XYZ file of C-alpha atoms in Angstrom:
406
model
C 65.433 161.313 80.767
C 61.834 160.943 79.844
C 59.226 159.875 81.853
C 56.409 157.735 80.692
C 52.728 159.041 81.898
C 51.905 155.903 83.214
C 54.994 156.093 85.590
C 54.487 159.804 86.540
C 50.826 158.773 87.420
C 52.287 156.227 89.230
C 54.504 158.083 91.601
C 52.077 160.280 92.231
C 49.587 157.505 93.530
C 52.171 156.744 95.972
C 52.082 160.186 97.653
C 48.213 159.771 99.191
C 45.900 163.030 100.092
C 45.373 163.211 104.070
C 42.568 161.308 103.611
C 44.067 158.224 102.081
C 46.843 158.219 104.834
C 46.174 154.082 104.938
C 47.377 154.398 101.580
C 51.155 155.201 102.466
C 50.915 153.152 105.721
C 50.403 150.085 103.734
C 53.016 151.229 101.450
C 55.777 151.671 104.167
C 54.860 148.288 105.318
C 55.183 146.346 101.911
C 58.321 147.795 101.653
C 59.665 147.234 105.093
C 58.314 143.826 104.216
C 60.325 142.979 101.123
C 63.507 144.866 102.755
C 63.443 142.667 106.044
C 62.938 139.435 104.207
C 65.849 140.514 101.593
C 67.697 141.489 105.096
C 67.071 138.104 106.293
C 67.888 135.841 103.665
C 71.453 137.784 102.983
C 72.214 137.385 106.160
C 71.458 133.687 107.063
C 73.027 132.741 103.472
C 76.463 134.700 104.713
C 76.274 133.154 107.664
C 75.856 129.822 106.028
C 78.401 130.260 103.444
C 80.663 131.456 105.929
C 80.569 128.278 107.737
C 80.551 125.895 104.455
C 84.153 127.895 104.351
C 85.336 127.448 107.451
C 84.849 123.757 108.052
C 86.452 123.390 104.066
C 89.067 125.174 105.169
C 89.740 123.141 108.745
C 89.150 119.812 106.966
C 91.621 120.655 104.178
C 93.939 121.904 106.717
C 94.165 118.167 108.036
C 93.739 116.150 104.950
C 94.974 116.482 101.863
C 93.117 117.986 97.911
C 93.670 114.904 96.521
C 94.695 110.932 97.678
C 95.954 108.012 95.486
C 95.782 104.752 96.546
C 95.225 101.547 95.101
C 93.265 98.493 94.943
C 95.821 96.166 96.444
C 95.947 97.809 99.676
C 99.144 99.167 99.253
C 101.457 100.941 97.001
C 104.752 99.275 97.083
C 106.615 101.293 93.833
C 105.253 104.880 95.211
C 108.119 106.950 94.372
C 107.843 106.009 90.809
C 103.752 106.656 91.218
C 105.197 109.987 92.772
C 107.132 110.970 89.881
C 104.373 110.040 87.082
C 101.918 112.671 89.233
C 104.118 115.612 89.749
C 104.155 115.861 86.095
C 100.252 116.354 85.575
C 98.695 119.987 85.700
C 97.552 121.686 88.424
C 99.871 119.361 91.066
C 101.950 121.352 93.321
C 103.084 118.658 95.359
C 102.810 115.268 96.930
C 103.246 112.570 99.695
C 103.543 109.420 100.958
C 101.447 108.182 103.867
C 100.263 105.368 105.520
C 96.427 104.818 107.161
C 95.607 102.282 109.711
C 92.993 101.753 113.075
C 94.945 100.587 116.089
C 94.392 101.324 119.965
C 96.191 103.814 121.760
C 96.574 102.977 125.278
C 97.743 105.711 128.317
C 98.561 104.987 132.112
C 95.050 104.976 132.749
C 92.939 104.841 129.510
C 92.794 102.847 125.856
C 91.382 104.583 123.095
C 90.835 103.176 119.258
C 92.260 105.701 116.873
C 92.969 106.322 113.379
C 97.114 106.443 113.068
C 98.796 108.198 109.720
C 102.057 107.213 109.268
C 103.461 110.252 107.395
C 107.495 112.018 106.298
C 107.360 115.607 108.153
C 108.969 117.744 105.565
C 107.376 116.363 102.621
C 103.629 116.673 105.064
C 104.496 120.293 105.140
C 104.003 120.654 101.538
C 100.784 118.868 101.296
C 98.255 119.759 104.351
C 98.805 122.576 106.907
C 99.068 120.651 109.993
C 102.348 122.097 110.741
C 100.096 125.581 111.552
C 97.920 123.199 113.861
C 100.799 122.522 115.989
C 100.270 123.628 119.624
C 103.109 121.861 121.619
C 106.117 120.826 119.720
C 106.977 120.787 116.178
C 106.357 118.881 113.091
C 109.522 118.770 112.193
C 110.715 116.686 115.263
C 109.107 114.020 114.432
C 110.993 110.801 115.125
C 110.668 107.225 114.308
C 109.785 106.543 118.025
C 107.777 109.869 118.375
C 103.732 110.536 118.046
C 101.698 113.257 117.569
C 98.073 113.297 118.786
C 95.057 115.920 118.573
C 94.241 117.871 121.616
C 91.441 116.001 122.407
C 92.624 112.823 122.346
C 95.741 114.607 124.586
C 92.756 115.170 127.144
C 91.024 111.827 127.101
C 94.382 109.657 127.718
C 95.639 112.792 129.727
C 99.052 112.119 128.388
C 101.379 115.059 127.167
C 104.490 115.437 125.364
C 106.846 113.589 127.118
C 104.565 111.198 128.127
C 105.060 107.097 126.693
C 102.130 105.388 125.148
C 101.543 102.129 123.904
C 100.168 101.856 120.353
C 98.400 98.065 119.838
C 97.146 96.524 116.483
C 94.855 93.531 116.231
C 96.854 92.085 113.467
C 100.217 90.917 115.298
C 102.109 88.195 115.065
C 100.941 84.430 114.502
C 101.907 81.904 117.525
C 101.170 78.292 117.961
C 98.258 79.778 120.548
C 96.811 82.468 117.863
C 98.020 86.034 116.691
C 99.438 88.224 118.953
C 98.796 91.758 119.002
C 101.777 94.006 118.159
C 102.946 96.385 120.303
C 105.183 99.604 120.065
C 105.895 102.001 122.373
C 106.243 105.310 120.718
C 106.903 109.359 122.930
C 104.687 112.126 122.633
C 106.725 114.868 120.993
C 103.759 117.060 119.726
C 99.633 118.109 120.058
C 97.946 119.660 117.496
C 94.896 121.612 117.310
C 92.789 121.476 114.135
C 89.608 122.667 115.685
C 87.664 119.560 114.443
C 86.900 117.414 117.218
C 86.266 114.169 114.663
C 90.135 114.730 114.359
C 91.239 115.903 117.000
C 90.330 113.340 119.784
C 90.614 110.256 116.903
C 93.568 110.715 114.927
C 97.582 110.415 115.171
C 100.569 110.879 113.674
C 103.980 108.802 113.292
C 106.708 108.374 110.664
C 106.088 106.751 107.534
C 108.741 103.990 108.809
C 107.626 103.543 112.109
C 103.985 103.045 110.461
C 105.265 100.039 107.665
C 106.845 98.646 110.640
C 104.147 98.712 112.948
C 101.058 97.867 110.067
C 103.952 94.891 108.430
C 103.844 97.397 105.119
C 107.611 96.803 104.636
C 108.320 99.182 102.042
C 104.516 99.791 101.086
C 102.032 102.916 101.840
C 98.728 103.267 101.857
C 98.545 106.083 99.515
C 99.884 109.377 98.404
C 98.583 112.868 99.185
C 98.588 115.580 96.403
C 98.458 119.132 96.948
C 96.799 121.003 94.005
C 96.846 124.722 93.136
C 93.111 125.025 92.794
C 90.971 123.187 95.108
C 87.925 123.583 92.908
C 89.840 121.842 89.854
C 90.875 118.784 92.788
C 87.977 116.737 90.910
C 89.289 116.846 87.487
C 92.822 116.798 88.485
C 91.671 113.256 90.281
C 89.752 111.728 87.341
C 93.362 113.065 85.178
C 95.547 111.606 87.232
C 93.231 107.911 87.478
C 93.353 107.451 84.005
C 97.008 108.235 83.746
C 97.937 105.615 86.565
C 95.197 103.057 85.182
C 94.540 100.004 87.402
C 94.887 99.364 89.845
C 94.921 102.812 91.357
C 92.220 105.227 91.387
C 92.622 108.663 93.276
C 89.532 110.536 94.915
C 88.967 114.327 95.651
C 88.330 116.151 98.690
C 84.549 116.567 97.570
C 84.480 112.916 96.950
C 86.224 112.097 100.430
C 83.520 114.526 102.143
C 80.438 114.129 99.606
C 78.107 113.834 103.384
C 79.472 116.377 104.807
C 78.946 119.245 101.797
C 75.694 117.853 100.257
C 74.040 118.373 103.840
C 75.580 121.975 103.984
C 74.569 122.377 100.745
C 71.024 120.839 101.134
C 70.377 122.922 104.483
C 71.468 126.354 102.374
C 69.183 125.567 99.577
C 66.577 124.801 102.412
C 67.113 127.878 104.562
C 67.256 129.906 101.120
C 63.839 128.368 100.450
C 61.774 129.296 103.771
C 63.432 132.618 104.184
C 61.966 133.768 100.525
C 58.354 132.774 101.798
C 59.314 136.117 104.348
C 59.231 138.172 100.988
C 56.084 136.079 99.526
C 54.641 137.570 102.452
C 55.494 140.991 101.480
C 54.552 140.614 97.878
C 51.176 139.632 99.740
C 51.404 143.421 101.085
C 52.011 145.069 97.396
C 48.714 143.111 96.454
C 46.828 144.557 98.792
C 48.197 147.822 98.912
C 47.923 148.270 95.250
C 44.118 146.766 95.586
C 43.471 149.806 97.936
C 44.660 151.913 95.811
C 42.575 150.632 92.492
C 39.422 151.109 94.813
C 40.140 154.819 95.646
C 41.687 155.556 92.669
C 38.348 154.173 90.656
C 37.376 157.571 89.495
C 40.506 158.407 88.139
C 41.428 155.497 86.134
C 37.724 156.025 85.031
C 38.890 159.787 83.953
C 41.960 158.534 81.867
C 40.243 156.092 80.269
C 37.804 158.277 78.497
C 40.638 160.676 77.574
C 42.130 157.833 75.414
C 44.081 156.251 77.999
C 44.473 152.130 76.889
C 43.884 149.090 79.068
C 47.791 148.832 78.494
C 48.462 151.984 79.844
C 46.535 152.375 82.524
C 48.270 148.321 84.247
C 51.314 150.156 83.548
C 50.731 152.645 85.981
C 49.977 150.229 89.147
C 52.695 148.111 87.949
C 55.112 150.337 87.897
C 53.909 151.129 91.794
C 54.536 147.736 92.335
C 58.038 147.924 90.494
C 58.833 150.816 92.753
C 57.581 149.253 96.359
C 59.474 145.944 94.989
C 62.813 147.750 93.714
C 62.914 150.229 97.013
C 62.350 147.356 99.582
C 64.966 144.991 97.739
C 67.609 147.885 97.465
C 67.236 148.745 101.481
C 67.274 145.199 102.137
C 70.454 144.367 100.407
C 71.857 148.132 101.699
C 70.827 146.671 105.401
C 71.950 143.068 104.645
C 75.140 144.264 104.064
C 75.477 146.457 107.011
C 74.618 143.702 109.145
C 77.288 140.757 107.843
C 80.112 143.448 108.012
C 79.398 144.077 111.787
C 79.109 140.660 112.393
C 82.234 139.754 110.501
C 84.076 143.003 111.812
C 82.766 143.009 115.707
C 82.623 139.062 116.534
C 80.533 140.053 119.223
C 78.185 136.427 118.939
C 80.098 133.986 120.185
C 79.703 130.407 119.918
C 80.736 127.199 122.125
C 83.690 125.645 119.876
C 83.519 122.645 121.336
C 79.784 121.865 119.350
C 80.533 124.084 116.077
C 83.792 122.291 114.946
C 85.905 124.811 116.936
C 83.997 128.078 116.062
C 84.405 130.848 118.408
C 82.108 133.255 116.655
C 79.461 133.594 113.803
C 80.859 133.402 110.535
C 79.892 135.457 107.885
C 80.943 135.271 104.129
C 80.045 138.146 101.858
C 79.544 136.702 98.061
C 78.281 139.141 95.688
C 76.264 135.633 93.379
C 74.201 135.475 97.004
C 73.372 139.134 97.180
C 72.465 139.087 93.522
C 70.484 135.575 93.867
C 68.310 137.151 96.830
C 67.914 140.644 94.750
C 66.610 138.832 91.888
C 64.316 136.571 93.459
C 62.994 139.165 95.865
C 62.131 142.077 92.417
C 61.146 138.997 90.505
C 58.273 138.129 93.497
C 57.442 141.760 93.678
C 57.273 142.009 90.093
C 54.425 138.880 89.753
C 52.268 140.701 92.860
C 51.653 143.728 90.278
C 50.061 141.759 87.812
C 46.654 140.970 89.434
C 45.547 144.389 90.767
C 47.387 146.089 87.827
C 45.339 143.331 85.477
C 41.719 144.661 87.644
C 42.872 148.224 87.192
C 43.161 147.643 83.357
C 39.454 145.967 83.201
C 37.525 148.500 85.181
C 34.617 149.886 83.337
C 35.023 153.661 83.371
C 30.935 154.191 83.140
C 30.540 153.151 86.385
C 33.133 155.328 88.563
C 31.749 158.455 86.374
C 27.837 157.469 86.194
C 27.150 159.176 89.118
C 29.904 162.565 88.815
């Protein structure tokens, strides 16, 4: 391979005499500069990405990639609204459920709490709260049975076995005034999604004992649909509104959680934002270390210039310094980044208090090649703009002066 003049001369500007020592001090540090930031920003953006995945992942587990559900506020021909979904693309499977607020009340305590009414083998096929169960199963779910989160198992201390009282505001009307309905349903299961929003707020009974207890008769709320690619959920939802016209309408999983994401989204974007000022710092470094060098390397450019060298040539030789600090620094940061996210993922030695991160135990990390690629780009392009204004002085320097005196 040939090598250009300009980035021979270059190189060899790099390697200072033993009296320009400061010279290759300053260019250790610009490139320890650009390789930490590039370290930094890989890291935090795993991290970050890691947890975006996790809490998809946990919230998906509970509810389902896509809902249908109607205007009316309630679905009474939903086995026929079944059958016209299965047959769109991309829908592996659905459900019937019901959704209602009533008050759960123990021995000693009353909670309000969000109650699905939901068929156990046909749940299985939509969500993955089967693989949340901790005490009992799914599967045994009767039409006098309930299943509640973990935390909500703590706060009414009531455990399978246990009777509770479920209450709704909208009872039955007397001469005196409604009376609030009341159904005594068994605790035959606790899950454990790791979300504490679910977890201490929501339970489950059977789709009958749910039209019974919300007066649905024959009704549901909605249906869940389970798609085969949670990233096509949106289109599959607009597809399957305008098949079912009014009055249903069906919503996504992004939809359902818009606050949620656009915060985690918003806070990555952020995070991605201040950590690149760390190599804006370090492109501050290549400045000044390529200024130094212009200074003692005055007589020299002086020199090439009257041997024919161009302006053109001579800012391609401190910009390709520059390209070289920036390249080196961005290739040991990424090299470092790397090494850091696969401990972390591999070791799980940070832990973290589950009970405020939405049930994570340690850091997550989540290695994406677009983020490693995003970061190396940004960090060479900011290296690449600090060459331009000492390379730009190196170009303009009158050679008459360095030499009037030699």
């Amino acid at each position: 391979m040939k090598i250009t003049y300009e980035l021979f001369i270059g190189l060899r500007y790099l390697k200072a005499k033993k009296k320009q020592r400061s010279i290759s001090v300053n260019t250790a540090i610009s490139i320890g500069g650009v390789a930490l930031g590039v370290m930094a920003t890989i890291v935090v953006l795993s991290v970050m990405t890691g947890a975006q995945d996790y809490l998809r992942e946990r919230i998906l587990g509970i509810k389902s990639h896509v809902a249908v559900m109607d205007y009316g506020g309630g679905i009474k021909d939903y086995r026929d609204v079944m059958e016209k979904v299965k047959s769109r693309s991309h829908v592996v499977s659905s459900a019937p459920f019901v959704y209602g607020q009533a008050m759960l009340t123990s021995e000693t305590k009353a909670l309000g709490i969000v109650v699905r009414g939901i068929i156990p083998e046909m749940e299985k096929e939509v969500t993955e709260l089967s693989g949340y169960m901790r005490e009992g199963r799914l599967e045994s779910l009767s039409d006098e049975g309930i299943i509640i989160g973990k935390e909500l198992s703590r706060n009414l201390a009531a455990f399978p076995g246990d009777k509770l009282k479920l209450l709704s505001p909208f009872g039955t009307m007397t001469p005196l005034g409604p009376v609030p309905k009341v159904m005594v349903f068994e605790v035959t299961g606790v899950f454990d999604s790791g979300m504490y929003e679910f977890d201490s707020n929501l339970a489950y009974i059977s789709l009958k004992g749910a039209q019974e207890f919300f007066n649905l008769g024959g009704s549901v709320t909605g249906i869940d649909i389970r798609v085969d690619d949670i990233y096509k959920a949106g289109a599959v939802a607009n597809d399957i509104t305008q098949t079912l016209g009014l009055p249903y309408f069906a919503r996504d999983w992004m939809k359902m959680n818009r606050n949620l994401f656009s915060a985690l989204k918003l806070e990555k974007i952020v995070m991605f934002i201040i950590l690149i000022i760390i190599v804006c710092v370090a492109a501050f470094n290549i400045v000044s270390t390529l200024i130094m060098i212009v200074m003692e390397k005055s007589r020299e450019i002086a020199i090439l210039k009257s041997m024919g060298a161009t302006n053109r040539g001579i800012m391609n030789i401190f910009m390709a310094q520059g390209i070289i600090i920036g390249l080196t620094g961005t290739l040991l940061g990424v090299i470092s980044g790397y090494a850091v996210c696969y401990i972390l993922k591999t070791y799980q030695f940070i832990t973290l208090p589950s009970d405020i991160y939405y049930g994570l135990t340690h850091l997550p990390v989540k290695i994406k090649v677009f983020d490693f690629l995003l970061v190396s780009a940004t960090a060479f392009g900011i290296s690449l703009i600090a060459t331009l204004y000492p390379s730009w002085q190196a170009a303009r320097l009158d050679p008459i002066e360095p030499l009037r005196y030699e």
